[in-house]
Coordinates of C-alpha atoms in Angstrom, one line a residue:
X1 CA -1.7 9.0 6.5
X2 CA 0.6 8.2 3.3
X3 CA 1.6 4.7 2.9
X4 CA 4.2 3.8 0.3
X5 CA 3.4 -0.5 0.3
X6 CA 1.2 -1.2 -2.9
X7 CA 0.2 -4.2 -0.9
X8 CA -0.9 -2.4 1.8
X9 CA -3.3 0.0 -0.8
X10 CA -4.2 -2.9 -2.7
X11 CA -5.8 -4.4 1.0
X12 CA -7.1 -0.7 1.3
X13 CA -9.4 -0.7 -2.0
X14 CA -10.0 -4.3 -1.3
X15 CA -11.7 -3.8 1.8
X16 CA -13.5 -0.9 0.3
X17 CA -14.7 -2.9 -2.4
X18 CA -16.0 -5.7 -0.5
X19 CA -18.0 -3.1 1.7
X20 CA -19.3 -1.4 -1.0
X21 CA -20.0 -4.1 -3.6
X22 CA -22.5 -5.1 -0.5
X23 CA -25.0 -2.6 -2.4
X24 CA -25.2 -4.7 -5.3
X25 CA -27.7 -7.8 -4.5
X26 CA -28.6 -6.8 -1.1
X27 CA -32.2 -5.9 -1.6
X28 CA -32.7 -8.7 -4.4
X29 CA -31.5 -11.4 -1.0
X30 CA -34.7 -9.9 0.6
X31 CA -36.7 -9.3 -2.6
X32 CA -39.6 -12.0 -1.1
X33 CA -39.9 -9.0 1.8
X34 CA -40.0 -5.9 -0.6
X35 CA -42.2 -7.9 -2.9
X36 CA -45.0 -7.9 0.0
X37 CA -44.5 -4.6 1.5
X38 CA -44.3 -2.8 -1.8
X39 CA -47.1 -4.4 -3.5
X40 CA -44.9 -5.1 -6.3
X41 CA -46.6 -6.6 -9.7
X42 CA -44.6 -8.6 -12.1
X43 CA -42.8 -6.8 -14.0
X44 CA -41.7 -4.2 -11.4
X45 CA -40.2 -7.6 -9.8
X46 CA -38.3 -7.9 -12.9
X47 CA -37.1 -4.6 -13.1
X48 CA -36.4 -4.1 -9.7
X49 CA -33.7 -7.4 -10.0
X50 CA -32.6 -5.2 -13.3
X51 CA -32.1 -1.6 -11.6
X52 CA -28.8 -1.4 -10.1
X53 CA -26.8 -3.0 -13.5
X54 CA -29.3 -0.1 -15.2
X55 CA -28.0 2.1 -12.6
X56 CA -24.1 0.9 -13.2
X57 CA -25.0 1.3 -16.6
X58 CA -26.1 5.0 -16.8
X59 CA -23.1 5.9 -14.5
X60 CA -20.2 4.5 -16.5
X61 CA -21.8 6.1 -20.1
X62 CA -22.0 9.3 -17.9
X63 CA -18.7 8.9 -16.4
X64 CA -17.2 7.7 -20.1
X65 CA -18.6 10.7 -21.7
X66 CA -17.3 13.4 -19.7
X67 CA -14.4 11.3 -18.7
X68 CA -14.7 11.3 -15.3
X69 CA -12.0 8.9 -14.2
X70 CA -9.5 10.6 -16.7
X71 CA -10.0 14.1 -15.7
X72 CA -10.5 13.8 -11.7
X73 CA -9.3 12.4 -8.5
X74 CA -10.2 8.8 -8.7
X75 CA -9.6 8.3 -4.6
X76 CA -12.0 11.2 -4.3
X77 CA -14.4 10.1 -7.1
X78 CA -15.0 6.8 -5.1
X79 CA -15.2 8.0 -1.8
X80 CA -17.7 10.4 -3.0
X81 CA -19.9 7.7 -5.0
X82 CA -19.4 5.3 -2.1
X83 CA -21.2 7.6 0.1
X84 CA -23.7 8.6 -2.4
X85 CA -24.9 4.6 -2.3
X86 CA -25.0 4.4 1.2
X87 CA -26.9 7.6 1.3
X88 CA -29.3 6.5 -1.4
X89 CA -29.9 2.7 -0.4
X90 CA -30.0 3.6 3.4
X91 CA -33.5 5.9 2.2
X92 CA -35.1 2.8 1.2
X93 CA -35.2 1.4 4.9
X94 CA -38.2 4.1 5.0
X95 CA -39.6 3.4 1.4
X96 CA -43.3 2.1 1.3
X97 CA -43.6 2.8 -2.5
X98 CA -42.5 0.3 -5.3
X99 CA -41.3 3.4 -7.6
X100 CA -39.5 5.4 -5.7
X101 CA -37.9 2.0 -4.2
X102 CA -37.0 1.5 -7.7
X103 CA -35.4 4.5 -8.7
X104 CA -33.3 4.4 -5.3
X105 CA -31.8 1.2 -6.7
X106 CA -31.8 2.6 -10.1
X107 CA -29.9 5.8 -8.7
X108 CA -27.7 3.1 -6.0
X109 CA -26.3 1.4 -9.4
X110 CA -25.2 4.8 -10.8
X111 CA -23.0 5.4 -7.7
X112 CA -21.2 2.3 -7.7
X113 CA -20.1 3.0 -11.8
X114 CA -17.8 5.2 -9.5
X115 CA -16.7 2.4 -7.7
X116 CA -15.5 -0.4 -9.9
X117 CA -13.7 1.2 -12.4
X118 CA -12.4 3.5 -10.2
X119 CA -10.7 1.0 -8.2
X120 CA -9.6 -1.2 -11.3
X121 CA -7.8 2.4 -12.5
X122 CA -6.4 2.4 -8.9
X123 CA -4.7 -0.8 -8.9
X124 CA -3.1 -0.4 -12.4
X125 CA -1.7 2.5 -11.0
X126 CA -0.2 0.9 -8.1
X127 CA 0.8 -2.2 -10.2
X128 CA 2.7 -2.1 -13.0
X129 CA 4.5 -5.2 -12.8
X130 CA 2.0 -8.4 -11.2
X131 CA -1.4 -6.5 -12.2
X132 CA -2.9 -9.7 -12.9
X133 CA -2.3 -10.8 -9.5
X134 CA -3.6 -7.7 -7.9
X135 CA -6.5 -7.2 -10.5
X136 CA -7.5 -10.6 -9.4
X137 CA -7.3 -9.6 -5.8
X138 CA -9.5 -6.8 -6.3
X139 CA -12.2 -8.9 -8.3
X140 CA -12.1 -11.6 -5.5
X141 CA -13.6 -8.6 -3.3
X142 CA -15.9 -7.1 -6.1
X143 CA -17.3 -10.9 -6.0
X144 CA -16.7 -11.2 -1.9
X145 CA -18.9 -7.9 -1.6
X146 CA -21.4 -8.6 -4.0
X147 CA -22.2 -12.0 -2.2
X148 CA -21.9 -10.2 1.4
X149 CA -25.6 -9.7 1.3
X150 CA -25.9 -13.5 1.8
X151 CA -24.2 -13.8 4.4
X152 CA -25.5 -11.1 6.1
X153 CA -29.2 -12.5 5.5
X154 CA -28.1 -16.0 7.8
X155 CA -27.9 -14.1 11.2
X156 CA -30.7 -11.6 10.2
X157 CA -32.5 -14.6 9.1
X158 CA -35.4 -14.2 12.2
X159 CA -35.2 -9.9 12.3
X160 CA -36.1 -7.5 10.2
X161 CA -35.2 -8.1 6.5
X162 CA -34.1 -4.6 6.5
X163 CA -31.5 -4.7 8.8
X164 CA -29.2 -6.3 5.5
X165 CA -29.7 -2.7 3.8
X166 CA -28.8 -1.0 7.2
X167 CA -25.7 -3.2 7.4
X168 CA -24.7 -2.6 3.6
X169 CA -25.5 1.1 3.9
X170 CA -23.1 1.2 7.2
X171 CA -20.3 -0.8 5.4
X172 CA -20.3 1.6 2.5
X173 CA -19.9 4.7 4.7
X174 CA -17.1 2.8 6.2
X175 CA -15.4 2.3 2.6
X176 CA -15.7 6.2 2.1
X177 CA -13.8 6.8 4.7
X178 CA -10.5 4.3 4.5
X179 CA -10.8 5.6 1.3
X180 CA -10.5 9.0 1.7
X181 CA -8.2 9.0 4.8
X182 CA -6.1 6.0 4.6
X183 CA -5.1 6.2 0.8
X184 CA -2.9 8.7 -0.7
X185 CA -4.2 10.6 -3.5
X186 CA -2.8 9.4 -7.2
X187 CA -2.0 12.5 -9.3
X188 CA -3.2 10.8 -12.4
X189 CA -4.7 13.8 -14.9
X190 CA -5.3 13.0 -18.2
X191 CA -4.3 16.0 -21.1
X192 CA -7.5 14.8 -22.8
X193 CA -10.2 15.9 -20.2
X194 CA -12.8 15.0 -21.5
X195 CA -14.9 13.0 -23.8
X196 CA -14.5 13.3 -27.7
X197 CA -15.7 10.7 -30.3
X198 CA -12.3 10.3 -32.0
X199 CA -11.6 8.7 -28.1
X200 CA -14.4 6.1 -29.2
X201 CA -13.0 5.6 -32.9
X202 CA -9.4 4.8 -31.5
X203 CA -11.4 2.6 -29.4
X204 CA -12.8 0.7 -32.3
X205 CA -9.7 0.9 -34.2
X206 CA -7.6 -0.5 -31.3
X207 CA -7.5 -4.5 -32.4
X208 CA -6.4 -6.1 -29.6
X209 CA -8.5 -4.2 -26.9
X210 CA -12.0 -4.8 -29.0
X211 CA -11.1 -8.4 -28.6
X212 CA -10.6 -8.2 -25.1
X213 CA -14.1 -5.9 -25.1
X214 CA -15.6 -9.0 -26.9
X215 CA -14.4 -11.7 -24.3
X216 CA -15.6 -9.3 -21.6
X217 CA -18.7 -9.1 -23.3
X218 CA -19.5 -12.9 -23.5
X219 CA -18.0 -13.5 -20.1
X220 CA -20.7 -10.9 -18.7
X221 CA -23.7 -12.4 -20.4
X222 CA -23.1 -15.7 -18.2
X223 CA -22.0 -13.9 -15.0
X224 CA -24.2 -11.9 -13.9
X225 CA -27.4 -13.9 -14.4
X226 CA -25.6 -16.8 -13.0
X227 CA -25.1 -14.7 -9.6
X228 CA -28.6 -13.4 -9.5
X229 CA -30.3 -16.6 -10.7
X230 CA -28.1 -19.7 -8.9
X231 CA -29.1 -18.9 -5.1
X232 CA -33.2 -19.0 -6.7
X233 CA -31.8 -22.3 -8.4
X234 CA -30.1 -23.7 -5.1
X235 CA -33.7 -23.0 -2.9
X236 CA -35.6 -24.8 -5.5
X237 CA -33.5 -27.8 -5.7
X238 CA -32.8 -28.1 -2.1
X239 CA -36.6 -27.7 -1.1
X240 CA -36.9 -30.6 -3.8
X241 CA -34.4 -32.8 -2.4
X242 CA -35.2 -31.9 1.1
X243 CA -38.2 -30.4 2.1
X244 CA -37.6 -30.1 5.7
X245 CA -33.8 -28.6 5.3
X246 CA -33.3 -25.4 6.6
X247 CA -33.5 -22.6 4.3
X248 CA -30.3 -20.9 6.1
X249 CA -28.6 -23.8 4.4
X250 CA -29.4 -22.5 0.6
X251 CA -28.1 -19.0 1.7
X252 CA -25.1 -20.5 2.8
X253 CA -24.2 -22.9 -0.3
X254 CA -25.3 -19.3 -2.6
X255 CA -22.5 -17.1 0.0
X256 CA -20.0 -20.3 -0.4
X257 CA -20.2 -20.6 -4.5
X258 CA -20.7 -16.7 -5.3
X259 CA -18.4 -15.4 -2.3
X260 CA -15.7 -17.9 -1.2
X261 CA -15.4 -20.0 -4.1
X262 CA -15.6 -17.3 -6.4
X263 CA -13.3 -14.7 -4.4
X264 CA -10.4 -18.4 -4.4
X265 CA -10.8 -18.1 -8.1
X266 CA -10.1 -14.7 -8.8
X267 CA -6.9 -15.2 -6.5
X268 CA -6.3 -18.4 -8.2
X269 CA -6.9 -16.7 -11.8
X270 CA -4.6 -13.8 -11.6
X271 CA -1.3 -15.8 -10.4
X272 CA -2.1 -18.4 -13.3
X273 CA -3.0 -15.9 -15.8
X274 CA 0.6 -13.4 -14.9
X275 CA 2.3 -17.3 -15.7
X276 CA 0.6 -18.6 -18.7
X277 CA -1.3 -15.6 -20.2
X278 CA -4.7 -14.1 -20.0
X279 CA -6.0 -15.1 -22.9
X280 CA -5.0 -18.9 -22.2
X281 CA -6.5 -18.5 -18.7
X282 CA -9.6 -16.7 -20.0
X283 CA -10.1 -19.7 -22.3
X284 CA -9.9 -22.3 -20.1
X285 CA -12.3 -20.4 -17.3
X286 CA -15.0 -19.5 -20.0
X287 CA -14.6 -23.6 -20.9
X288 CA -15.1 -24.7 -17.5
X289 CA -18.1 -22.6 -16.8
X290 CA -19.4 -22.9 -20.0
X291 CA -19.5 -26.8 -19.3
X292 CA -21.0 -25.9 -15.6
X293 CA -23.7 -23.6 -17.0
X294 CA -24.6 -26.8 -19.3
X295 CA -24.6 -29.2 -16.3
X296 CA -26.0 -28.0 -13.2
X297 CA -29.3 -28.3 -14.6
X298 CA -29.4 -31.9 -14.7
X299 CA -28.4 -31.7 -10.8
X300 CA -31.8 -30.3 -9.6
X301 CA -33.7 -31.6 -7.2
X302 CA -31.0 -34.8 -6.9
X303 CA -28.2 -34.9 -4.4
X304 CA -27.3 -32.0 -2.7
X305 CA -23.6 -32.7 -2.7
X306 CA -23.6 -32.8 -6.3
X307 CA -25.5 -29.8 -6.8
X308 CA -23.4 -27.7 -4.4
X309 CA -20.0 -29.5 -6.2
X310 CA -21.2 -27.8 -9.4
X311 CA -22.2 -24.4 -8.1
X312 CA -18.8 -23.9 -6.8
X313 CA -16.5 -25.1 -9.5
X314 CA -19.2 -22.8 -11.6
X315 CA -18.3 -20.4 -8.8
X316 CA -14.3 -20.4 -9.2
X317 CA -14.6 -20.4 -12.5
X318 CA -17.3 -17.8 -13.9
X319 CA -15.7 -15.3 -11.9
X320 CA -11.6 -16.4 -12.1
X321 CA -11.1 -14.7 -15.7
X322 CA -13.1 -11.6 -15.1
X323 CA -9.8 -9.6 -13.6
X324 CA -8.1 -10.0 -16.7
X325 CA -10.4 -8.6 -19.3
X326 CA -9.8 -5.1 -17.2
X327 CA -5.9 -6.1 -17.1
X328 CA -5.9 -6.1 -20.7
X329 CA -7.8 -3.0 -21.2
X330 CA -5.0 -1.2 -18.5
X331 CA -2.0 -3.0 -21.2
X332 CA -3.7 -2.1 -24.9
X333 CA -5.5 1.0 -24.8
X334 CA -3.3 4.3 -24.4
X335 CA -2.4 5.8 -21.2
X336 CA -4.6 9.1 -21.5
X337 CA -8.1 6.6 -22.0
X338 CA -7.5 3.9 -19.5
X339 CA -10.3 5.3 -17.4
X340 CA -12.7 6.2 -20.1
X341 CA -12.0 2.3 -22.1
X342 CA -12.6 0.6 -18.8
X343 CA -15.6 2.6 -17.8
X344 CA -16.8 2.1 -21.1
X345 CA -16.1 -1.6 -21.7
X346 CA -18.1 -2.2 -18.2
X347 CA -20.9 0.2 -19.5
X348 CA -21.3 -2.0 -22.3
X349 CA -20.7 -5.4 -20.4
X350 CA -23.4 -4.5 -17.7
X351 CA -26.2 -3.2 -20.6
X352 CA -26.0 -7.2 -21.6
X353 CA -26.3 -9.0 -18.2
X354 CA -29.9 -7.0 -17.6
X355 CA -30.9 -9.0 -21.0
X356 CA -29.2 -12.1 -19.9
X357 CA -30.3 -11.5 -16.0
X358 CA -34.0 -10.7 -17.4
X359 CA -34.5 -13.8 -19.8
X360 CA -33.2 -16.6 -17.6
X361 CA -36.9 -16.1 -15.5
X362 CA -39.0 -16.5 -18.9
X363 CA -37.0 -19.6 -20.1
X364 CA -37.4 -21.3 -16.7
X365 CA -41.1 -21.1 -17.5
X366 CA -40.1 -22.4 -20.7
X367 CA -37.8 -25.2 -20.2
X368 CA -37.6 -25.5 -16.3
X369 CA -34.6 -25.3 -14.1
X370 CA -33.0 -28.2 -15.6
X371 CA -32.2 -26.4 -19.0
X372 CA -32.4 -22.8 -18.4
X373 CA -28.8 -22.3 -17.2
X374 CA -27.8 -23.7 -20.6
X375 CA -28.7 -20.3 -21.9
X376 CA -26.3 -18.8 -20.1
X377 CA -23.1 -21.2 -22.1
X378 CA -23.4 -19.1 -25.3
X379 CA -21.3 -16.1 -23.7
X380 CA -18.2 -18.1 -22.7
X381 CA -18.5 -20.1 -26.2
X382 CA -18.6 -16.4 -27.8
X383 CA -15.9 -15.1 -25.5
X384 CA -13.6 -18.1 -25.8
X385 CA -13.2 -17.4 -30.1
X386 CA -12.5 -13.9 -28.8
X387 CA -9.8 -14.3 -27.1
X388 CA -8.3 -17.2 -29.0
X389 CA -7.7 -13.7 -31.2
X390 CA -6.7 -12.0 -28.9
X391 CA -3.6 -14.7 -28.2
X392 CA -2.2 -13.5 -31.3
X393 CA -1.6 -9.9 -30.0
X394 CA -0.5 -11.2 -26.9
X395 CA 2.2 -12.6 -28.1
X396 CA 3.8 -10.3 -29.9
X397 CA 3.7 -7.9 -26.7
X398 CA 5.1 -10.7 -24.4
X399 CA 7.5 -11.0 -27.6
X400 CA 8.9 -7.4 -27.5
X401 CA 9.0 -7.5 -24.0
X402 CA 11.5 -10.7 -23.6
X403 CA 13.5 -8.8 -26.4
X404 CA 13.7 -5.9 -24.3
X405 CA 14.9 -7.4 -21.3
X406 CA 17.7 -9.1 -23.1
X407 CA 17.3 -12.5 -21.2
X408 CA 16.0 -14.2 -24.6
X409 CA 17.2 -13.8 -28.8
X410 CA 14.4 -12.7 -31.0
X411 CA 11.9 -15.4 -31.5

């Protein structure tokens, strides 16, 4: 079936996103379960929250190196990696072994690096004009799919805890296919085929996308942990504030801050940021949740209301700047790398949320929930001076482009 409306394939890798992205946190939303049947000690606990970014990891310096999303069919790169995940996280419905669970999810993260920048490639293909808009689209359903598992965990809530990696494993299988049979391929082969280190030294040498790279880098330190940590944050608090409330409730507020709000704000993000700039949006998203990460602390254990306020204006905006970052890789580096920078600049991005995701537990010994999260506010600080930089570069582009057009006089 060949369809022509970039609308209608942006909808089409949505979809697929959202059911594949259900891999991601779907056995850390029954961790409690695996903890028990697996036997696991403490530090497999920690690394089993850490495996899938390990994983994503390992797959996008594998797929950077031989250039995978440069030299191949990226519709058939996905479909293939999204079946390898359900494949792999579907065997862990008969795991009894805290290893080999493990390496499953280990294996599961290095499958979806064929997923996510895969799809970012995709849309940059399909948009050349409103890529913000549609790259903000696309990260509403990475964050939709990634908080899926929460949602799925309310009406398993009484059944088998197992029944969420059934469902994600089905829903993968399912993006495989609309992948494969409802898009058309995109003959996108790069000259360069594969992986050379003068690729990474133009990298480096490439001003304006480093400082996008850096901004990415901060903005991934917070984000992350924030997603893994803040539905363990919302249980707490709400069993302080209200021991007898139901715990369905907590899932909820997690599926409503993570999912809804933050799928709103990616939306929300990429119109405002094809209007006023990414950088300027990228700043004022890192401010926001900076601020959050500083303040939701001080809302344990008080009123709900306010505690649930703050998780989804932290939410909107962790989450709203994140499509940009990619956008700006897809507009600075050259045409025959665009696979290989974004691969790489997520390679690099996900290595630093398993330190960020892995210390927020051993400060909340330290200091507690109320100042943990405050941890998290040096990425967007870090991020924000990054792309204050990166403004500079932006507007010469946005400069040249105006000139181009012939609607405006030089500046």
């Amino acid at each position: 079936m060949m369809i022509k409306n970039r609308w209608l394939a942006l909808t089409i890798i949505g979809i697929a996103v959202i059911f594949c992205l259900s891999l991601w946190f779907n056995a850390s939303v029954i961790a409690s379960e695996l903890e028990k049947s697996w036997s696991l000690t403490p530090p497999q606990v920690a690394l089993l929250s850490a495996a899938i970014p390990i994983g994503f990891v390992i797959g996008a310096f594998l797929s950077s190196y031989f250039g995978l999303s440069d030299r191949f069919n990226i519709r058939r790169l996905f479909a293939i990696s999204a079946l390898s995940g359900a494949f792999l996280n579907g065997v862990l419905i008969i795991v009894d072994q805290a290893a080999i669970g493990i390496l499953l999810r280990i294996l599961t993260g290095v499958t979806l690096a064929g997923v996510y920048p895969t799809s970012v490639k995709m849309i940059a293909h399909w948009f050349p004009i409103q890529r913000g808009l549609a790259t903000g689209i696309l990260i509403a359903a990475l964050t939709l799919g990634s908080s899926l598992p929460h949602f799925i965990s309310i009406f398993t809530i009484n059944m088998d805890s197992r029944w969420v990696l059934t469902i994600s494993s089905t829903l993968a299988m399912i993006a495989a296919i609309i992948i494969f049979y409802l898009l058309p391929d995109i003959r996108l082969v790069s000259k360069n085929s594969s992986w050379s280190f003068s690729v990474f030294g133009k990298l480096l040498k490439n001003k304006p996308v480093m400082l996008v790279n850096y901004g990415y880098f901060g903005h991934m330190w917070e984000l992350y942990a924030m997603w893994t940590w803040l539905p363990v944050f919302l249980s707490a608090s709400f069993l302080r504030s209200a021991p007898n409330l139901d715990p369905w409730l907590s899932m909820l507020a997690s599926f409503s801050a993570i999912g809804i709000a933050g799928g709103i704000g990616c939306i929300a993000g990429g119109i405002v940021a094809d209007k006023i700039g990414r950088a300027n949006l990228t700043i004022i998203c890192m401010l926001v949740s900076a601020i959050c990460a500083i303040l939701i602390g001080f809302t344990f254990g008080g009123f709900i209301w306010l505690t649930v306020l703050v998780s989804i204006v932290w939410g909107a905006s962790v989450i709203a700047d994140s499509a940009q970052f990619s956008v700006g890789i897809t507009e600075f580096a050259e045409a025959d790398y665009i696979g290989t920078a974004l691969t790489l600049q997520m390679c690099i991005g996900f290595l630093i949320t398993i330190l960020s995701i892995n210390l927020i537990p051993i400060f909340q010994t330290l200091l507690g929930w109320r100042f943990v999260f405050i941890l998290l506010s040096i990425g967007p600080i870090f991020g924000i001076i990054s792309m204050v930089k990166f403004k500079y570069f932006e507007a010469r582009v946005n400069d040249r482009s105006v000139q181009r057009d012939g609607s405006h006089g030089p500046s």
